[in-house]
Amino acid sequence: MDTETPPAFPQLNRPAPDFTAPTTHGEKSLADYRGKWLVLFSHPADFTPVCTTEFMGFANAHDKFAAMNCELLGLSIDSPHSHIAWVRNIKEHWGVDIKFPIIADLSMQVAKAYGMIQPGASDTSAVRATFIIDPEGILRAMVYYPMSNGRSIDEFVRLIAALQTSDANKVATPENWQPGDKVIVPPPMTVDAADKRASEGYDYTDWYFSKTTV
């Protein structure tokens, strides 16, 4: 009988698991990012091809994230020296500066708290997990990718813009929404409000489906 304990997972719209950990920029804790959005992302290992492309993708989008008041924080179960050597190698071979810190999670404490260790994939390496944490320290989104396939960094840029738009305007965003596109107005919650929706000036399709520009 399989008695293996399943990995723990954080929960959306709840406080993100706290941590303090060594990184390539010195010790970092979740509290250091209070007041900013944070993309915390794990990768299986340093000096691996797919991870290298992802890190360059995050690095190349660094200014886009910064413009949205968002910081980046990488993680793998490697040593600080391995991280430093890899960052230097990326700079040497591709001319890309990795400006964000990388957690050296040899204890696997952060990885386990965030469900980054998936026994079906590996017991000692983190999968490609990505967590979006808001300025109040609340986990707003999480995405897991298999070890064999790299992430789309543009999707995380888009998702943060969507979350910020929803927070600021109390709206939802449709499939593949991009900044500047129309947003979805929350559906009315009463029969009376549903009857009035068509006359409220929105881009109206039906009582439950209306869009607007913000």
Tab-separated table of N, CA and C in Angstrom, residues 15-173:
chain	number	residue	atom	x	y	z
A	15	PRO	N	-2.651	33.852	2.405
A	15	PRO	CA	-1.264	34.313	2.531
A	15	PRO	C	-0.276	33.288	1.961
A	16	ALA	N	0.664	33.752	1.168
A	16	ALA	CA	1.695	32.878	0.627
A	16	ALA	C	2.572	32.360	1.769
A	17	PRO	N	3.065	31.132	1.677
A	17	PRO	CA	3.942	30.610	2.728
A	17	PRO	C	5.156	31.512	2.955
A	18	ASP	N	5.400	31.807	4.203
A	18	ASP	CA	6.528	32.677	4.552
A	18	ASP	C	7.840	31.931	4.358
A	19	PHE	N	8.903	32.687	4.121
A	19	PHE	CA	10.219	32.068	3.986
A	19	PHE	C	11.314	33.092	4.243
A	20	THR	N	12.442	32.588	4.649
A	20	THR	CA	13.698	33.340	4.686
A	20	THR	C	14.750	32.384	4.144
A	21	ALA	N	15.510	32.827	3.141
A	21	ALA	CA	16.402	31.887	2.464
A	21	ALA	C	17.617	32.615	1.889
A	22	PRO	N	18.737	31.895	1.749
A	22	PRO	CA	19.906	32.483	1.103
A	22	PRO	C	19.683	32.590	-0.406
A	23	THR	N	20.159	33.681	-0.998
A	23	THR	CA	20.038	33.881	-2.435
A	23	THR	C	21.350	34.443	-2.974
A	24	THR	N	21.412	34.598	-4.280
A	24	THR	CA	22.584	35.186	-4.914
A	24	THR	C	22.724	36.671	-4.617
A	25	HIS	N	21.698	37.284	-4.006
A	25	HIS	CA	21.758	38.687	-3.595
A	25	HIS	C	21.700	38.813	-2.075
A	26	GLY	N	22.123	37.767	-1.370
A	26	GLY	CA	22.047	37.790	0.087
A	26	GLY	C	20.745	37.180	0.572
A	27	GLU	N	20.558	37.187	1.875
A	27	GLU	CA	19.348	36.591	2.451
A	27	GLU	C	18.103	37.386	2.057
A	28	LYS	N	17.062	36.661	1.660
A	28	LYS	CA	15.798	37.283	1.285
A	28	LYS	C	14.660	36.587	2.021
A	29	SER	N	13.638	37.374	2.363
A	29	SER	CA	12.428	36.823	2.970
A	29	SER	C	11.222	37.351	2.216
A	30	LEU	N	10.093	36.691	2.402
A	30	LEU	CA	8.875	37.160	1.746
A	30	LEU	C	8.544	38.590	2.170
A	31	ALA	N	8.844	38.926	3.419
A	31	ALA	CA	8.547	40.267	3.927
A	31	ALA	C	9.301	41.355	3.165
A	32	ASP	N	10.438	41.012	2.577
A	32	ASP	CA	11.210	41.995	1.811
A	32	ASP	C	10.436	42.510	0.605
A	33	TYR	N	9.429	41.755	0.170
A	33	TYR	CA	8.684	42.124	-1.042
A	33	TYR	C	7.322	42.740	-0.721
A	34	ARG	N	7.096	43.021	0.538
A	34	ARG	CA	5.835	43.663	0.922
A	34	ARG	C	5.691	44.993	0.189
A	35	GLY	N	4.528	45.242	-0.365
A	35	GLY	CA	4.302	46.477	-1.119
A	35	GLY	C	4.598	46.341	-2.595
A	36	LYS	N	5.099	45.179	-3.005
A	36	LYS	CA	5.379	44.914	-4.424
A	36	LYS	C	4.739	43.589	-4.836
A	37	TRP	N	4.474	43.443	-6.108
A	37	TRP	CA	4.115	42.146	-6.651
A	37	TRP	C	5.387	41.312	-6.767
A	38	LEU	N	5.234	40.005	-6.648
A	38	LEU	CA	6.385	39.102	-6.724
A	38	LEU	C	6.048	37.902	-7.601
A	39	VAL	N	6.950	37.588	-8.524
A	39	VAL	CA	6.896	36.324	-9.258
A	39	VAL	C	7.993	35.434	-8.683
A	40	LEU	N	7.572	34.424	-7.935
A	40	LEU	CA	8.488	33.422	-7.393
A	40	LEU	C	8.402	32.197	-8.289
A	41	PHE	N	9.537	31.789	-8.851
A	41	PHE	CA	9.490	30.667	-9.788
A	41	PHE	C	10.647	29.702	-9.538
A	42	SER	N	10.351	28.427	-9.675
A	42	SER	CA	11.367	27.405	-9.464
A	42	SER	C	11.772	26.778	-10.789
A	43	HIS	N	12.976	26.227	-10.813
A	43	HIS	CA	13.459	25.493	-11.985
A	43	HIS	C	14.178	24.237	-11.500
A	44	PRO	N	14.207	23.188	-12.330
A	44	PRO	CA	14.773	21.917	-11.877
A	44	PRO	C	16.248	21.965	-11.495
A	45	ALA	N	17.076	22.642	-12.306
A	45	ALA	CA	18.510	22.626	-12.013
A	45	ALA	C	19.239	23.690	-12.814
A	46	ASP	N	20.346	24.168	-12.257
A	46	ASP	CA	21.235	25.076	-12.980
A	46	ASP	C	21.924	24.316	-14.124
A	47	PHE	N	22.447	25.062	-15.076
A	47	PHE	CA	23.208	24.492	-16.197
A	47	PHE	C	22.405	23.440	-16.963
A	48	THR	N	21.120	23.704	-17.155
A	48	THR	CA	20.283	22.833	-17.983
A	48	THR	C	19.679	23.696	-19.093
A	49	PRO	N	19.484	23.139	-20.285
A	49	PRO	CA	19.126	23.958	-21.446
A	49	PRO	C	17.793	24.695	-21.326
A	50	VAL	N	16.724	23.983	-20.927
A	50	VAL	CA	15.417	24.643	-20.862
A	50	VAL	C	15.423	25.736	-19.799
A	51	CYS	N	15.998	25.445	-18.645
A	51	CYS	CA	16.069	26.441	-17.573
A	51	CYS	C	16.856	27.672	-18.010
A	52	THR	N	17.907	27.459	-18.774
A	52	THR	CA	18.708	28.582	-19.260
A	52	THR	C	17.866	29.507	-20.136
A	53	THR	N	17.043	28.921	-21.027
A	53	THR	CA	16.198	29.762	-21.882
A	53	THR	C	15.166	30.512	-21.058
A	54	GLU	N	14.628	29.867	-20.022
A	54	GLU	CA	13.637	30.537	-19.178
A	54	GLU	C	14.260	31.702	-18.418
A	55	PHE	N	15.448	31.493	-17.884
A	55	PHE	CA	16.091	32.568	-17.129
A	55	PHE	C	16.406	33.762	-18.025
A	56	MET	N	16.822	33.479	-19.249
A	56	MET	CA	17.064	34.586	-20.171
A	56	MET	C	15.750	35.281	-20.522
A	57	GLY	N	14.666	34.502	-20.623
A	57	GLY	CA	13.364	35.103	-20.886
A	57	GLY	C	12.915	36.007	-19.756
A	58	PHE	N	13.053	35.545	-18.517
A	58	PHE	CA	12.715	36.397	-17.378
A	58	PHE	C	13.612	37.625	-17.331
A	59	ALA	N	14.906	37.432	-17.587
A	59	ALA	CA	15.838	38.554	-17.553
A	59	ALA	C	15.498	39.596	-18.617
A	60	ASN	N	15.151	39.142	-19.806
A	60	ASN	CA	14.821	40.070	-20.889
A	60	ASN	C	13.518	40.817	-20.627
A	61	ALA	N	12.649	40.246	-19.793
A	61	ALA	CA	11.383	40.904	-19.449
A	61	ALA	C	11.468	41.653	-18.123
A	62	HIS	N	12.663	41.734	-17.567
A	62	HIS	CA	12.827	42.338	-16.236
A	62	HIS	C	12.242	43.742	-16.166
A	63	ASP	N	12.487	44.550	-17.170
A	63	ASP	CA	11.996	45.936	-17.146
A	63	ASP	C	10.478	45.994	-17.244
A	64	LYS	N	9.864	45.052	-17.965
A	64	LYS	CA	8.401	45.009	-18.047
A	64	LYS	C	7.803	44.711	-16.677
A	65	PHE	N	8.401	43.747	-15.984
A	65	PHE	CA	7.918	43.445	-14.637
A	65	PHE	C	8.135	44.634	-13.703
A	66	ALA	N	9.302	45.260	-13.776
A	66	ALA	CA	9.600	46.388	-12.901
A	66	ALA	C	8.611	47.531	-13.109
A	67	ALA	N	8.203	47.747	-14.355
A	67	ALA	CA	7.244	48.814	-14.652
A	67	ALA	C	5.886	48.554	-14.014
A	68	MET	N	5.612	47.296	-13.668
A	68	MET	CA	4.358	46.935	-13.009
A	68	MET	C	4.545	46.762	-11.500
A	69	ASN	N	5.643	47.292	-10.966
A	69	ASN	CA	5.936	47.175	-9.544
A	69	ASN	C	6.050	45.713	-9.132
A	70	CYS	N	6.737	44.930	-9.966
A	70	CYS	CA	6.843	43.494	-9.747
A	70	CYS	C	8.302	43.063	-9.736
A	71	GLU	N	8.657	42.281	-8.723
A	71	GLU	CA	10.004	41.738	-8.602
A	71	GLU	C	10.013	40.270	-9.033
A	72	LEU	N	11.191	39.784	-9.384
A	72	LEU	CA	11.389	38.386	-9.768
A	72	LEU	C	12.280	37.694	-8.744
A	73	LEU	N	11.986	36.432	-8.455
A	73	LEU	CA	12.792	35.662	-7.524
A	73	LEU	C	12.802	34.204	-7.973
A	74	GLY	N	13.980	33.722	-8.393
A	74	GLY	CA	14.115	32.346	-8.845
A	74	GLY	C	14.452	31.410	-7.696
A	75	LEU	N	14.383	30.115	-7.976
A	75	LEU	CA	14.704	29.103	-6.954
A	75	LEU	C	15.048	27.780	-7.619
A	76	SER	N	16.060	27.115	-7.100
A	76	SER	CA	16.277	25.701	-7.376
A	76	SER	C	17.028	25.085	-6.206
A	77	ILE	N	17.071	23.766	-6.201
A	77	ILE	CA	17.740	23.050	-5.118
A	77	ILE	C	19.205	22.870	-5.505
A	78	ASP	N	19.879	23.999	-5.602
A	78	ASP	CA	21.298	24.061	-5.935
A	78	ASP	C	21.989	24.981	-4.943
A	79	SER	N	23.311	24.945	-4.932
A	79	SER	CA	24.077	25.757	-3.994
A	79	SER	C	24.227	27.191	-4.499
A	80	PRO	N	24.555	28.123	-3.617
A	80	PRO	CA	24.838	29.484	-4.068
A	80	PRO	C	25.952	29.531	-5.109
A	81	HIS	N	26.992	28.719	-4.937
A	81	HIS	CA	28.105	28.725	-5.889
A	81	HIS	C	27.655	28.248	-7.265
A	82	SER	N	26.784	27.262	-7.308
A	82	SER	CA	26.247	26.803	-8.584
A	82	SER	C	25.451	27.913	-9.262
A	83	HIS	N	24.613	28.600	-8.492
A	83	HIS	CA	23.835	29.716	-9.053
A	83	HIS	C	24.753	30.799	-9.621
A	84	ILE	N	25.763	31.166	-8.840
A	84	ILE	CA	26.680	32.229	-9.270
A	84	ILE	C	27.405	31.827	-10.551
A	85	ALA	N	27.881	30.582	-10.597
A	85	ALA	CA	28.590	30.120	-11.788
A	85	ALA	C	27.670	30.108	-13.005
A	86	TRP	N	26.432	29.722	-12.815
A	86	TRP	CA	25.470	29.660	-13.924
A	86	TRP	C	25.128	31.053	-14.434
A	87	VAL	N	24.900	31.977	-13.513
A	87	VAL	CA	24.613	33.364	-13.904
A	87	VAL	C	25.776	33.926	-14.718
A	88	ARG	N	26.998	33.655	-14.263
A	88	ARG	CA	28.175	34.130	-14.991
A	88	ARG	C	28.287	33.457	-16.359
A	89	ASN	N	27.927	32.184	-16.437
A	89	ASN	CA	27.975	31.449	-17.697
A	89	ASN	C	26.970	32.013	-18.702
A	90	ILE	N	25.773	32.347	-18.227
A	90	ILE	CA	24.764	32.942	-19.110
A	90	ILE	C	25.245	34.277	-19.655
A	91	LYS	N	25.860	35.069	-18.799
A	91	LYS	CA	26.416	36.351	-19.234
A	91	LYS	C	27.521	36.139	-20.268
A	92	GLU	N	28.381	35.150	-20.035
A	92	GLU	CA	29.508	34.899	-20.934
A	92	GLU	C	29.056	34.436	-22.310
A	93	HIS	N	28.099	33.511	-22.356
A	93	HIS	CA	27.723	32.883	-23.622
A	93	HIS	C	26.604	33.603	-24.373
A	94	TRP	N	25.719	34.271	-23.638
A	94	TRP	CA	24.571	34.907	-24.292
A	94	TRP	C	24.488	36.415	-24.068
A	95	GLY	N	25.358	36.945	-23.234
A	95	GLY	CA	25.358	38.377	-22.992
A	95	GLY	C	24.148	38.878	-22.225
A	96	VAL	N	23.510	37.996	-21.468
A	96	VAL	CA	22.298	38.349	-20.726
A	96	VAL	C	22.625	38.445	-19.237
A	97	ASP	N	22.283	39.589	-18.639
A	97	ASP	CA	22.489	39.790	-17.207
A	97	ASP	C	21.277	39.275	-16.437
A	98	ILE	N	21.500	38.418	-15.465
A	98	ILE	CA	20.431	37.969	-14.570
A	98	ILE	C	20.450	38.913	-13.365
A	99	LYS	N	19.529	39.861	-13.358
A	99	LYS	CA	19.544	40.918	-12.346
A	99	LYS	C	18.752	40.564	-11.091
A	100	PHE	N	17.989	39.488	-11.142
A	100	PHE	CA	17.162	39.136	-9.989
A	100	PHE	C	17.844	38.045	-9.160
A	101	PRO	N	17.497	37.930	-7.880
A	101	PRO	CA	18.120	36.910	-7.021
A	101	PRO	C	17.578	35.513	-7.287
A	102	ILE	N	18.370	34.511	-6.907
A	102	ILE	CA	17.987	33.107	-7.034
A	102	ILE	C	18.180	32.444	-5.673
A	103	ILE	N	17.123	31.849	-5.159
A	103	ILE	CA	17.202	31.155	-3.873
A	103	ILE	C	18.004	29.862	-4.033
A	104	ALA	N	18.939	29.647	-3.112
A	104	ALA	CA	19.678	28.382	-3.034
A	104	ALA	C	18.987	27.523	-1.978
A	105	ASP	N	18.058	26.675	-2.404
A	105	ASP	CA	17.170	25.967	-1.487
A	105	ASP	C	17.639	24.531	-1.243
A	106	LEU	N	18.877	24.395	-0.788
A	106	LEU	CA	19.421	23.056	-0.550
A	106	LEU	C	18.627	22.287	0.506
A	107	SER	N	18.034	22.998	1.452
A	107	SER	CA	17.224	22.346	2.486
A	107	SER	C	15.857	21.921	1.965
A	108	MET	N	15.472	22.448	0.828
A	108	MET	CA	14.172	22.199	0.204
A	108	MET	C	12.995	22.726	1.028
A	109	GLN	N	13.262	23.596	1.989
A	109	GLN	CA	12.187	24.101	2.838
A	109	GLN	C	11.198	24.963	2.051
A	110	VAL	N	11.707	25.856	1.225
A	110	VAL	CA	10.822	26.714	0.436
A	110	VAL	C	10.105	25.875	-0.614
A	111	ALA	N	10.853	25.005	-1.281
A	111	ALA	CA	10.264	24.169	-2.324
A	111	ALA	C	9.129	23.313	-1.785
A	112	LYS	N	9.302	22.736	-0.605
A	112	LYS	CA	8.256	21.901	-0.019
A	112	LYS	C	7.058	22.729	0.412
A	113	ALA	N	7.304	23.914	0.953
A	113	ALA	CA	6.201	24.771	1.402
A	113	ALA	C	5.318	25.199	0.248
A	114	TYR	N	5.899	25.324	-0.946
A	114	TYR	CA	5.149	25.782	-2.116
A	114	TYR	C	4.752	24.637	-3.054
A	115	GLY	N	4.978	23.395	-2.644
A	115	GLY	CA	4.587	22.273	-3.489
A	115	GLY	C	5.394	22.169	-4.763
A	116	MET	N	6.646	22.624	-4.727
A	116	MET	CA	7.496	22.579	-5.918
A	116	MET	C	8.098	21.197	-6.158
A	117	ILE	N	8.102	20.353	-5.138
A	117	ILE	CA	8.642	19.003	-5.265
A	117	ILE	C	7.490	18.074	-5.619
A	118	GLN	N	7.565	17.472	-6.773
A	118	GLN	CA	6.523	16.567	-7.248
A	118	GLN	C	7.120	15.155	-7.345
A	119	PRO	N	6.765	14.233	-6.431
A	119	PRO	CA	7.375	12.902	-6.433
A	119	PRO	C	7.254	12.168	-7.768
A	120	GLY	N	6.206	12.449	-8.523
A	120	GLY	CA	6.069	11.801	-9.817
A	120	GLY	C	7.068	12.281	-10.841
A	121	ALA	N	7.691	13.437	-10.564
A	121	ALA	CA	8.696	13.996	-11.474
A	121	ALA	C	10.103	13.796	-10.936
A	122	SER	N	10.313	14.165	-9.655
A	122	SER	CA	11.616	14.006	-9.016
A	122	SER	C	11.453	14.243	-7.526
A	123	ASP	N	12.240	13.518	-6.730
A	123	ASP	CA	12.222	13.718	-5.286
A	123	ASP	C	13.217	14.772	-4.833
A	124	THR	N	14.112	15.176	-5.714
A	124	THR	CA	15.193	16.080	-5.310
A	124	THR	C	15.304	17.329	-6.182
A	125	SER	N	14.435	17.470	-7.171
A	125	SER	CA	14.457	18.653	-8.032
A	125	SER	C	13.078	19.294	-8.056
A	126	ALA	N	13.060	20.604	-8.161
A	126	ALA	CA	11.793	21.315	-8.250
A	126	ALA	C	11.272	21.268	-9.686
A	127	VAL	N	9.967	21.186	-9.827
A	127	VAL	CA	9.365	21.315	-11.151
A	127	VAL	C	9.314	22.799	-11.509
A	128	ARG	N	8.808	23.097	-12.711
A	128	ARG	CA	8.708	24.496	-13.141
A	128	ARG	C	7.420	25.105	-12.579
A	129	ALA	N	7.505	25.567	-11.347
A	129	ALA	CA	6.352	26.155	-10.672
A	129	ALA	C	6.511	27.670	-10.629
A	130	THR	N	5.401	28.374	-10.798
A	130	THR	CA	5.421	29.838	-10.797
A	130	THR	C	4.291	30.344	-9.910
A	131	PHE	N	4.617	31.281	-9.026
A	131	PHE	CA	3.651	31.824	-8.075
A	131	PHE	C	3.634	33.343	-8.177
A	132	ILE	N	2.451	33.903	-8.282
A	132	ILE	CA	2.288	35.353	-8.315
A	132	ILE	C	1.699	35.787	-6.984
A	133	ILE	N	2.449	36.620	-6.283
A	133	ILE	CA	2.086	37.062	-4.940
A	133	ILE	C	1.885	38.573	-4.971
A	134	ASP	N	0.783	39.037	-4.393
A	134	ASP	CA	0.467	40.460	-4.493
A	134	ASP	C	1.157	41.281	-3.403
A	135	PRO	N	1.020	42.602	-3.428
A	135	PRO	CA	1.741	43.446	-2.457
A	135	PRO	C	1.371	43.202	-0.997
A	136	GLU	N	0.239	42.538	-0.748
A	136	GLU	CA	-0.163	42.216	0.618
A	136	GLU	C	0.312	40.829	1.051
A	137	GLY	N	1.067	40.159	0.179
A	137	GLY	CA	1.566	38.831	0.509
A	137	GLY	C	0.576	37.716	0.258
A	138	ILE	N	-0.459	38.005	-0.549
A	138	ILE	CA	-1.487	37.017	-0.859
A	138	ILE	C	-1.148	36.314	-2.174
A	139	LEU	N	-1.252	34.989	-2.173
A	139	LEU	CA	-0.994	34.218	-3.386
A	139	LEU	C	-2.183	34.361	-4.336
A	140	ARG	N	-1.941	34.915	-5.515
A	140	ARG	CA	-3.021	35.222	-6.443
A	140	ARG	C	-3.109	34.251	-7.622
A	141	ALA	N	-1.997	33.631	-7.974
A	141	ALA	CA	-2.006	32.694	-9.097
A	141	ALA	C	-0.827	31.740	-8.954
A	142	MET	N	-0.994	30.524	-9.471
A	142	MET	CA	0.125	29.573	-9.504
A	142	MET	C	-0.041	28.675	-10.720
A	143	VAL	N	1.092	28.389	-11.350
A	143	VAL	CA	1.110	27.599	-12.578
A	143	VAL	C	2.255	26.592	-12.488
A	144	TYR	N	1.965	25.345	-12.830
A	144	TYR	CA	2.982	24.297	-12.815
A	144	TYR	C	3.216	23.778	-14.224
A	145	TYR	N	4.481	23.671	-14.597
A	145	TYR	CA	4.871	23.103	-15.885
A	145	TYR	C	5.727	21.862	-15.650
A	146	PRO	N	5.703	20.909	-16.582
A	146	PRO	CA	6.585	19.744	-16.461
A	146	PRO	C	8.041	20.127	-16.726
A	147	MET	N	8.926	19.251	-16.346
A	147	MET	CA	10.350	19.532	-16.516
A	147	MET	C	10.749	19.667	-17.987
A	148	SER	N	10.011	19.029	-18.878
A	148	SER	CA	10.418	18.975	-20.281
A	148	SER	C	10.042	20.202	-21.100
A	149	ASN	N	9.206	21.085	-20.539
A	149	ASN	CA	8.656	22.184	-21.350
A	149	ASN	C	8.800	23.529	-20.653
A	150	GLY	N	9.355	24.495	-21.399
A	150	GLY	CA	9.585	25.815	-20.847
A	150	GLY	C	8.321	26.661	-20.776
A	151	ARG	N	8.354	27.623	-19.880
A	151	ARG	CA	7.219	28.519	-19.668
A	151	ARG	C	7.191	29.657	-20.670
A	152	SER	N	6.015	30.264	-20.816
A	152	SER	CA	5.875	31.497	-21.585
A	152	SER	C	5.966	32.671	-20.625
A	153	ILE	N	7.048	33.427	-20.690
A	153	ILE	CA	7.220	34.560	-19.790
A	153	ILE	C	6.204	35.653	-20.106
A	154	ASP	N	5.867	35.813	-21.373
A	154	ASP	CA	4.868	36.817	-21.754
A	154	ASP	C	3.529	36.560	-21.067
A	155	GLU	N	3.203	35.305	-20.812
A	155	GLU	CA	1.933	35.005	-20.143
A	155	GLU	C	1.923	35.541	-18.720
A	156	PHE	N	3.054	35.505	-18.033
A	156	PHE	CA	3.095	36.019	-16.672
A	156	PHE	C	3.027	37.544	-16.658
A	157	VAL	N	3.631	38.173	-17.647
A	157	VAL	CA	3.483	39.631	-17.790
A	157	VAL	C	2.012	39.972	-18.002
A	158	ARG	N	1.366	39.226	-18.902
A	158	ARG	CA	-0.049	39.456	-19.191
A	158	ARG	C	-0.916	39.219	-17.962
A	159	LEU	N	-0.631	38.149	-17.227
A	159	LEU	CA	-1.447	37.788	-16.076
A	159	LEU	C	-1.341	38.829	-14.969
A	160	ILE	N	-0.157	39.333	-14.719
A	160	ILE	CA	-0.018	40.376	-13.697
A	160	ILE	C	-0.769	41.635	-14.112
A	161	ALA	N	-0.673	42.017	-15.380
A	161	ALA	CA	-1.430	43.173	-15.864
A	161	ALA	C	-2.928	42.934	-15.696
A	162	ALA	N	-3.379	41.712	-15.954
A	162	ALA	CA	-4.792	41.389	-15.811
A	162	ALA	C	-5.231	41.458	-14.345
A	163	LEU	N	-4.429	40.897	-13.450
A	163	LEU	CA	-4.755	40.945	-12.025
A	163	LEU	C	-4.810	42.389	-11.521
A	164	GLN	N	-3.861	43.197	-11.933
A	164	GLN	CA	-3.849	44.592	-11.505
A	164	GLN	C	-5.051	45.355	-12.049
A	165	THR	N	-5.436	45.058	-13.289
A	165	THR	CA	-6.616	45.696	-13.884
A	165	THR	C	-7.881	45.271	-13.152
A	166	SER	N	-7.994	44.000	-12.822
A	166	SER	CA	-9.158	43.505	-12.086
A	166	SER	C	-9.247	44.146	-10.702
A	167	ASP	N	-8.111	44.236	-10.016
A	167	ASP	CA	-8.104	44.834	-8.685
A	167	ASP	C	-8.507	46.309	-8.727
A	168	ALA	N	-7.987	47.031	-9.704
A	168	ALA	CA	-8.215	48.471	-9.763
A	168	ALA	C	-9.632	48.828	-10.201
A	169	ASN	N	-10.255	47.966	-10.996
A	169	ASN	CA	-11.541	48.316	-11.613
A	169	ASN	C	-12.690	47.377	-11.254
A	170	LYS	N	-12.426	46.371	-10.423
A	170	LYS	CA	-13.466	45.416	-10.011
A	170	LYS	C	-14.134	44.766	-11.221
A	171	VAL	N	-13.302	44.296	-12.142
A	171	VAL	CA	-13.782	43.650	-13.362
A	171	VAL	C	-13.047	42.329	-13.542
A	172	ALA	N	-13.492	41.548	-14.523
A	172	ALA	CA	-12.799	40.332	-14.918
A	172	ALA	C	-12.220	40.527	-16.313
A	173	THR	N	-11.300	39.654	-16.700
A	173	THR	CA	-10.706	39.769	-18.028
A	173	THR	C	-10.972	38.485	-18.811
